[in-house]
Amino acid sequence: MLVLGIESTCDETACAIVRDGNEILSNIISSQIDLHSTYGGVVPELACRRHIDVIIPVIDEAVKKAGIELKDIDLIAVAHGPGLIGALLIGLNAAKALALALKKPFVGINHVEAHLYAVLMSHCQVTFPCIGVVVSGGHTALLQIKEIGHYSLIGHTVDDAAGEAFDKVAKLMNLPYPGGPEIERLALNGNAKRFAIKAGKIKTNPFDFSFSGTKTAVLYTVRDLISKAAFSEQDKCDLAASFQAAVLQDIVNKSLLAAQEYGCETIIVGGGVSNNRYLRELFKDLAPKHQIFWPPTGLTMDNAAMIAGLGYHYYLKRGQGDAYDLEALTRMPFLS
Ligand code: KG4
Ligand code: ZN
């Protein structure tokens, strides 16, 4: 089955052609980083306008690169949430228009769920139930995955998502957007023990995350250093390393606690922050006996291949597509 996937939840316009859930024939991503980097974050109105400009060329390119024609498509899968409302509407309406014109079914996909499905596209042998860890720019969550499409939420962030915290800390250190790779780069030369920066603890649920206080601690440290007229390159590196270690150690600790509590040896990690090498090293060091799986190269950040892949499973399970009144959702529950 040939599935055309569309993803436009935030600042990437993407289209991919995937056969039978995991054979990627093309995976086109038009990034808007150039557009937003000077603002230190995504400007929704600018994002929407760019999506409109590039969505048709991106779809055309994906079809061409896959060596197929539009009429060969069996199903259209589209991320209809969670994300920026205007951005979602562009991808969703493009998908509906294609479905209508080609007389093919379409399915709406939760893009956060697709970040975890991306890991399964690496052809790894994942044993269910397993623990799923979503660490993206908009979401941070721990789940127990019983099978594809069947999840229970164990914990989530009560304030900032992990990637969001990286982006905000980068901004207050005058680093460009997206902040994650910048912080990781500085942290390579930094001393993570120099500043006492900690992740938050949530009394009501030991599996929930809180990074807003972590970010504020960085802000106060920056102010303190600047007031002493000394915010050297080394200070920046040490602060980046201290912040990165606080956030990522917290994620690893809670993931391992969840694995223990739910009796799972396998952990899959998806979303943009899964690019981070320090995170991968931490899991390796702290969980040598667990099986930890990551998305294949090119599928860590927002992409449409994971949407097409997951769409294939949903369509097979339900045996029919969604109705044309399917809505774009800025928030979407992540439960079975
Ligand atoms: O999954 P994603 O593409 O978008 C959302 O669905 O939100 O993730 C983007 C996020 C950004 O916040 C970015 O700073 C973060 O992933 N990120 C990283 C790294 N690469 C990207 N965070 C930490 N370390 C990295 N190497
Ligand atoms: Zn995403």
Coordinates of C-alpha atoms and ligand atoms in Angstrom, one line a residue:
M1 CA 0.0 0.0 0.0
L2 CA 1.4 3.4 -1.0
V3 CA 0.8 6.1 1.5
L4 CA 1.4 9.8 1.0
G5 CA 2.1 11.6 4.3
I6 CA 1.8 15.3 5.1
E7 CA 3.2 17.1 8.1
S8 CA 2.8 20.8 8.8
T9 CA 2.3 21.0 12.5
C10 CA 4.9 23.7 13.3
D11 CA 7.8 25.0 11.3
E12 CA 8.5 22.2 8.8
T13 CA 6.4 21.5 5.7
A14 CA 6.9 17.9 4.8
C15 CA 5.6 15.2 2.5
A16 CA 6.7 11.6 2.2
I17 CA 5.8 8.5 0.2
V18 CA 6.0 5.3 2.3
R19 CA 5.1 1.7 1.2
D20 CA 3.5 -0.7 3.7
G21 CA 4.3 1.3 6.8
N22 CA 8.1 1.4 6.7
E23 CA 9.6 1.5 3.2
I24 CA 10.5 5.1 2.6
L25 CA 10.4 6.0 -1.1
S26 CA 10.8 9.7 -0.5
N27 CA 10.9 12.0 2.6
I28 CA 10.9 15.7 1.7
I29 CA 11.2 18.3 4.5
S30 CA 11.2 22.0 3.9
S31 CA 12.5 23.6 7.0
Q32 CA 11.7 27.2 8.1
I33 CA 14.6 27.7 10.4
D34 CA 15.9 30.6 8.3
L35 CA 12.6 32.3 8.7
H36 CA 12.3 32.0 12.5
S37 CA 16.0 32.0 13.8
T38 CA 16.3 35.7 14.2
Y39 CA 13.1 35.8 16.4
G40 CA 14.5 33.1 18.8
G41 CA 11.4 30.9 18.2
V42 CA 8.6 30.1 15.8
V43 CA 6.4 33.0 14.7
P44 CA 3.0 31.3 13.9
E45 CA 1.8 33.8 11.3
L46 CA 5.1 33.6 9.3
A47 CA 5.0 29.8 9.6
C48 CA 1.5 29.6 8.1
R49 CA 2.4 31.8 5.2
R50 CA 5.5 29.7 4.4
H51 CA 3.4 26.5 4.6
I52 CA 1.0 27.9 2.0
D53 CA 3.9 28.8 -0.3
V54 CA 5.7 25.5 -0.2
I55 CA 3.1 22.8 0.4
I56 CA 2.3 22.1 -3.3
P57 CA 6.0 22.1 -4.4
V58 CA 6.9 19.8 -1.5
I59 CA 4.1 17.3 -2.4
D60 CA 5.2 17.4 -6.1
E61 CA 8.8 16.8 -5.1
A62 CA 8.0 13.8 -2.8
V63 CA 5.9 12.2 -5.6
K64 CA 8.6 12.8 -8.2
K65 CA 11.4 11.5 -6.0
A66 CA 9.5 8.4 -5.1
G67 CA 9.3 7.7 -8.9
I68 CA 5.5 7.3 -8.8
E69 CA 2.5 9.3 -10.0
L70 CA -0.2 10.8 -7.8
K71 CA -2.7 8.3 -9.1
D72 CA -0.6 5.4 -7.7
I73 CA -1.3 6.6 -4.1
D74 CA -3.6 4.3 -2.1
L75 CA -4.0 6.5 1.1
I76 CA -3.2 10.0 2.3
A77 CA -2.2 10.4 6.0
V78 CA -1.9 13.8 7.6
A79 CA -0.9 15.2 11.0
H80 CA -4.0 16.9 12.2
G81 CA -2.6 17.8 15.6
P82 CA -1.3 18.7 18.0
G83 CA 0.4 21.9 16.7
L84 CA -0.2 25.5 15.6
I85 CA -3.8 25.8 14.4
G86 CA -3.0 27.8 11.2
A87 CA -0.1 25.5 10.3
L88 CA -2.2 22.4 10.8
L89 CA -5.1 23.7 8.7
I90 CA -2.8 24.0 5.6
G91 CA -1.6 20.4 5.7
L92 CA -5.0 19.1 6.6
N93 CA -6.8 20.9 3.8
A94 CA -4.1 19.9 1.3
A95 CA -4.7 16.3 2.3
K96 CA -8.5 16.6 2.1
A97 CA -8.2 18.2 -1.4
L98 CA -5.9 15.5 -2.6
A99 CA -8.2 12.8 -1.2
L100 CA -11.2 14.3 -2.9
A101 CA -9.4 14.8 -6.2
L102 CA -7.9 11.4 -6.3
K103 CA -11.0 9.7 -4.8
K104 CA -8.7 8.0 -2.2
P105 CA -9.2 7.7 1.6
F106 CA -7.3 9.9 4.1
V107 CA -6.5 9.5 7.8
G108 CA -5.7 12.0 10.5
I109 CA -2.7 11.2 12.6
N110 CA -1.5 12.4 16.0
H111 CA 2.0 13.8 15.3
V112 CA 3.3 13.1 18.8
E113 CA 2.3 9.5 18.5
A114 CA 4.1 9.4 15.1
H115 CA 7.3 10.5 16.8
L116 CA 7.3 7.2 18.6
Y117 CA 6.3 5.3 15.5
A118 CA 9.4 6.8 13.8
V119 CA 11.5 4.6 16.0
L120 CA 9.7 1.4 14.7
M121 CA 10.6 2.5 11.2
S122 CA 14.3 1.6 11.9
H123 CA 13.4 -2.0 11.4
C124 CA 14.3 -2.8 15.0
Q125 CA 12.8 -5.7 16.9
V126 CA 10.8 -3.9 19.6
T127 CA 9.1 -6.1 22.2
F128 CA 5.8 -4.9 23.5
P129 CA 4.9 -3.7 26.1
C130 CA 7.6 -1.1 26.1
I131 CA 8.2 2.4 27.5
G132 CA 7.9 5.3 25.0
V133 CA 9.7 8.6 25.7
V134 CA 8.6 11.6 23.7
V135 CA 11.1 14.5 23.8
S136 CA 10.2 17.1 21.3
G137 CA 9.9 20.8 21.0
G138 CA 6.3 20.8 22.0
H139 CA 5.9 17.7 24.1
T140 CA 7.6 15.6 26.8
A141 CA 5.8 12.5 27.9
L142 CA 6.4 9.0 29.2
L143 CA 4.0 6.2 28.1
Q144 CA 3.6 2.5 28.3
I145 CA 3.1 1.2 24.8
K146 CA 1.1 -2.0 24.6
E147 CA 1.0 -2.1 20.8
I148 CA 0.8 0.5 18.0
G149 CA -2.2 2.6 18.8
H150 CA -2.6 1.4 22.4
Y151 CA -0.9 3.6 25.0
S152 CA -1.2 4.6 28.7
L153 CA 0.2 7.9 29.8
I154 CA 2.6 7.5 32.7
G155 CA 3.8 11.1 33.0
H156 CA 4.2 14.4 31.1
T157 CA 5.5 17.8 31.5
V158 CA 3.5 20.2 33.7
D159 CA 5.1 23.2 32.0
D160 CA 7.8 23.4 29.4
A161 CA 8.6 20.6 27.0
A162 CA 12.3 19.5 27.0
G163 CA 13.0 21.0 23.5
E164 CA 11.1 24.1 24.4
A165 CA 13.3 24.5 27.5
F166 CA 16.5 24.1 25.4
D167 CA 15.1 26.7 22.9
K168 CA 14.2 29.2 25.7
V169 CA 17.5 28.8 27.5
A170 CA 19.4 29.3 24.2
K171 CA 17.4 32.4 23.6
L172 CA 18.3 33.9 26.9
M173 CA 22.0 33.1 26.2
N174 CA 21.7 34.9 22.9
L175 CA 22.0 31.7 20.8
P176 CA 20.0 31.2 17.6
Y177 CA 16.9 29.0 17.2
P178 CA 16.6 26.0 17.4
G179 CA 18.5 26.1 20.7
G180 CA 19.0 22.3 21.3
P181 CA 21.9 21.8 18.9
E182 CA 23.5 25.0 20.1
I183 CA 23.3 24.1 23.8
E184 CA 24.7 20.6 23.0
R185 CA 27.6 22.1 21.0
L186 CA 28.5 24.5 23.9
A187 CA 28.1 21.8 26.5
L188 CA 30.8 19.7 24.9
N189 CA 33.4 22.1 26.3
G190 CA 31.6 22.8 29.6
N191 CA 31.7 21.6 33.2
A192 CA 28.2 20.2 34.0
K193 CA 29.0 20.3 37.8
R194 CA 29.8 24.1 37.8
F195 CA 26.3 25.4 38.4
A196 CA 23.6 23.9 40.7
I197 CA 20.8 23.6 38.1
K198 CA 18.1 21.1 38.8
A199 CA 15.0 19.7 37.1
G200 CA 11.7 20.1 39.0
K201 CA 10.0 17.4 41.1
I202 CA 6.2 17.0 41.0
K203 CA 4.9 15.6 44.3
T204 CA 1.7 14.3 42.9
N205 CA 3.3 12.1 40.2
P206 CA 7.0 11.1 40.3
F207 CA 6.9 10.5 36.5
D208 CA 5.8 14.1 35.6
F209 CA 8.4 16.6 34.4
S210 CA 8.9 20.3 35.1
F211 CA 11.6 22.4 33.4
S212 CA 10.3 25.9 33.9
G213 CA 12.2 26.4 37.2
T214 CA 15.3 24.9 35.5
K215 CA 15.1 27.6 32.8
T216 CA 14.6 30.3 35.5
A217 CA 17.7 29.1 37.3
V218 CA 19.6 29.6 34.1
L219 CA 18.1 33.1 33.7
Y220 CA 19.2 34.1 37.3
T221 CA 22.7 32.7 36.7
V222 CA 23.1 34.7 33.4
R223 CA 21.9 37.9 35.2
D224 CA 24.3 37.3 38.1
L225 CA 27.3 36.7 35.7
I226 CA 26.4 39.7 33.6
S227 CA 26.0 41.9 36.7
K228 CA 29.6 41.0 37.5
A229 CA 30.5 42.0 34.0
A230 CA 31.7 38.5 33.3
F231 CA 29.8 36.2 31.0
S232 CA 32.7 34.6 29.3
E233 CA 32.6 31.8 26.6
Q234 CA 33.6 29.3 29.3
D235 CA 30.7 30.5 31.5
K236 CA 28.4 29.9 28.6
C237 CA 29.8 26.4 28.0
D238 CA 29.6 25.5 31.7
L239 CA 26.0 26.8 32.0
A240 CA 24.9 25.0 28.8
A241 CA 26.5 21.7 30.2
S242 CA 24.9 22.2 33.7
F243 CA 21.4 22.9 32.1
Q244 CA 21.7 20.0 29.6
A245 CA 22.7 17.5 32.3
A246 CA 19.9 18.6 34.6
V247 CA 17.2 18.1 32.0
L248 CA 18.5 15.0 30.3
Q249 CA 19.4 13.2 33.5
D250 CA 15.9 13.8 34.7
I251 CA 14.5 12.3 31.5
V252 CA 16.7 9.2 31.7
N253 CA 16.1 8.7 35.5
K254 CA 12.3 8.9 35.0
S255 CA 12.3 6.6 32.0
L256 CA 14.3 4.0 33.9
L257 CA 12.0 4.3 36.9
A258 CA 9.0 3.8 34.6
A259 CA 10.7 0.8 32.9
Q260 CA 11.2 -0.7 36.4
E261 CA 7.7 0.1 37.6
Y262 CA 6.0 -1.3 34.5
G263 CA 8.3 -4.3 34.0
C264 CA 9.6 -3.2 30.6
E265 CA 13.1 -3.8 29.3
T266 CA 12.7 -1.9 26.1
I267 CA 12.6 1.8 25.8
I268 CA 11.9 3.8 22.6
V269 CA 12.8 7.5 22.4
G270 CA 11.4 9.9 19.8
G271 CA 11.2 13.6 19.0
G272 CA 13.8 16.3 18.2
V273 CA 15.7 16.1 21.5
S274 CA 16.5 12.4 20.7
N275 CA 19.2 13.9 18.4
N276 CA 21.2 14.8 21.4
R277 CA 24.3 12.7 21.8
Y278 CA 24.7 13.3 25.5
L279 CA 21.1 11.9 26.0
R280 CA 22.1 8.8 24.0
E281 CA 25.3 8.3 26.0
L282 CA 23.4 8.7 29.3
F283 CA 21.0 6.0 28.4
K284 CA 23.9 3.7 27.4
D285 CA 25.7 4.4 30.6
L286 CA 22.8 4.2 33.0
A287 CA 20.8 1.5 31.4
P288 CA 23.3 -1.0 30.0
K289 CA 20.8 -3.9 30.4
H290 CA 17.9 -2.2 28.7
Q291 CA 17.2 -2.2 25.0
I292 CA 17.0 1.5 23.9
F293 CA 15.8 2.3 20.4
W294 CA 16.1 5.6 18.5
P295 CA 14.5 6.9 15.3
P296 CA 16.6 6.3 12.1
T297 CA 18.6 9.2 10.7
G298 CA 16.3 11.8 9.3
L299 CA 13.3 10.8 11.4
T300 CA 14.1 12.4 14.7
M301 CA 12.7 15.8 13.9
D302 CA 9.3 16.6 12.3
N303 CA 8.8 14.6 9.1
A304 CA 6.0 13.1 7.0
A305 CA 7.5 9.6 6.7
M306 CA 6.4 8.8 10.3
I307 CA 2.9 10.2 9.5
A308 CA 2.6 8.0 6.4
G309 CA 3.9 5.0 8.3
L310 CA 1.5 5.3 11.2
G311 CA -1.3 6.2 8.8
Y312 CA -0.9 2.8 7.1
H313 CA -1.5 0.9 10.5
Y314 CA -4.5 3.1 11.4
Y315 CA -6.1 2.5 8.0
L316 CA -5.6 -1.3 8.2
K317 CA -7.0 -1.4 11.7
R318 CA -10.1 0.7 11.0
G319 CA -10.6 -0.4 7.4
Q320 CA -11.8 3.1 6.4
G321 CA -10.6 6.6 6.2
D322 CA -11.7 9.7 8.2
A323 CA -14.6 11.9 7.3
Y324 CA -14.1 15.3 5.5
D325 CA -15.2 17.1 8.7
L326 CA -12.1 16.0 10.6
E327 CA -10.7 19.0 12.5
A328 CA -7.3 20.3 13.1
L329 CA -6.5 20.1 16.9
T330 CA -4.0 22.3 18.7
R331 CA -4.2 19.8 21.6
M332 CA -4.9 16.1 21.3
P333 CA -5.2 13.5 24.0
F334 CA -2.5 10.8 23.7
L335 CA -4.3 7.8 25.0
S336 CA -5.9 4.7 23.5
Ligands
KG4_1 O1 10.3 16.9 17.3 P1 10.6 18.3 16.8 O2 11.2 18.4 15.4 O3 9.4 19.3 16.9 C1 8.3 19.2 17.7 O4 7.4 18.3 17.4 O5 8.2 20.0 18.6 O6 11.7 18.8 17.9 C2 12.3 20.1 17.8 C3 13.0 20.3 19.1 C4 13.5 21.8 19.2 O7 13.1 22.2 20.5 C5 15.0 21.6 19.2 O8 15.7 22.5 20.0 C6 15.2 20.2 19.8 O9 14.1 19.5 19.2 N1 16.5 19.6 19.4 C7 17.4 19.3 20.3 C8 18.5 18.8 19.6 N2 18.2 18.8 18.2 C9 16.9 19.3 18.2 N3 17.5 19.4 21.7 C10 18.6 19.0 22.3 N4 19.7 18.6 21.6 C11 19.7 18.4 20.3 N5 20.8 18.0 19.7
ZN2 ZN 7.3 17.0 16.3

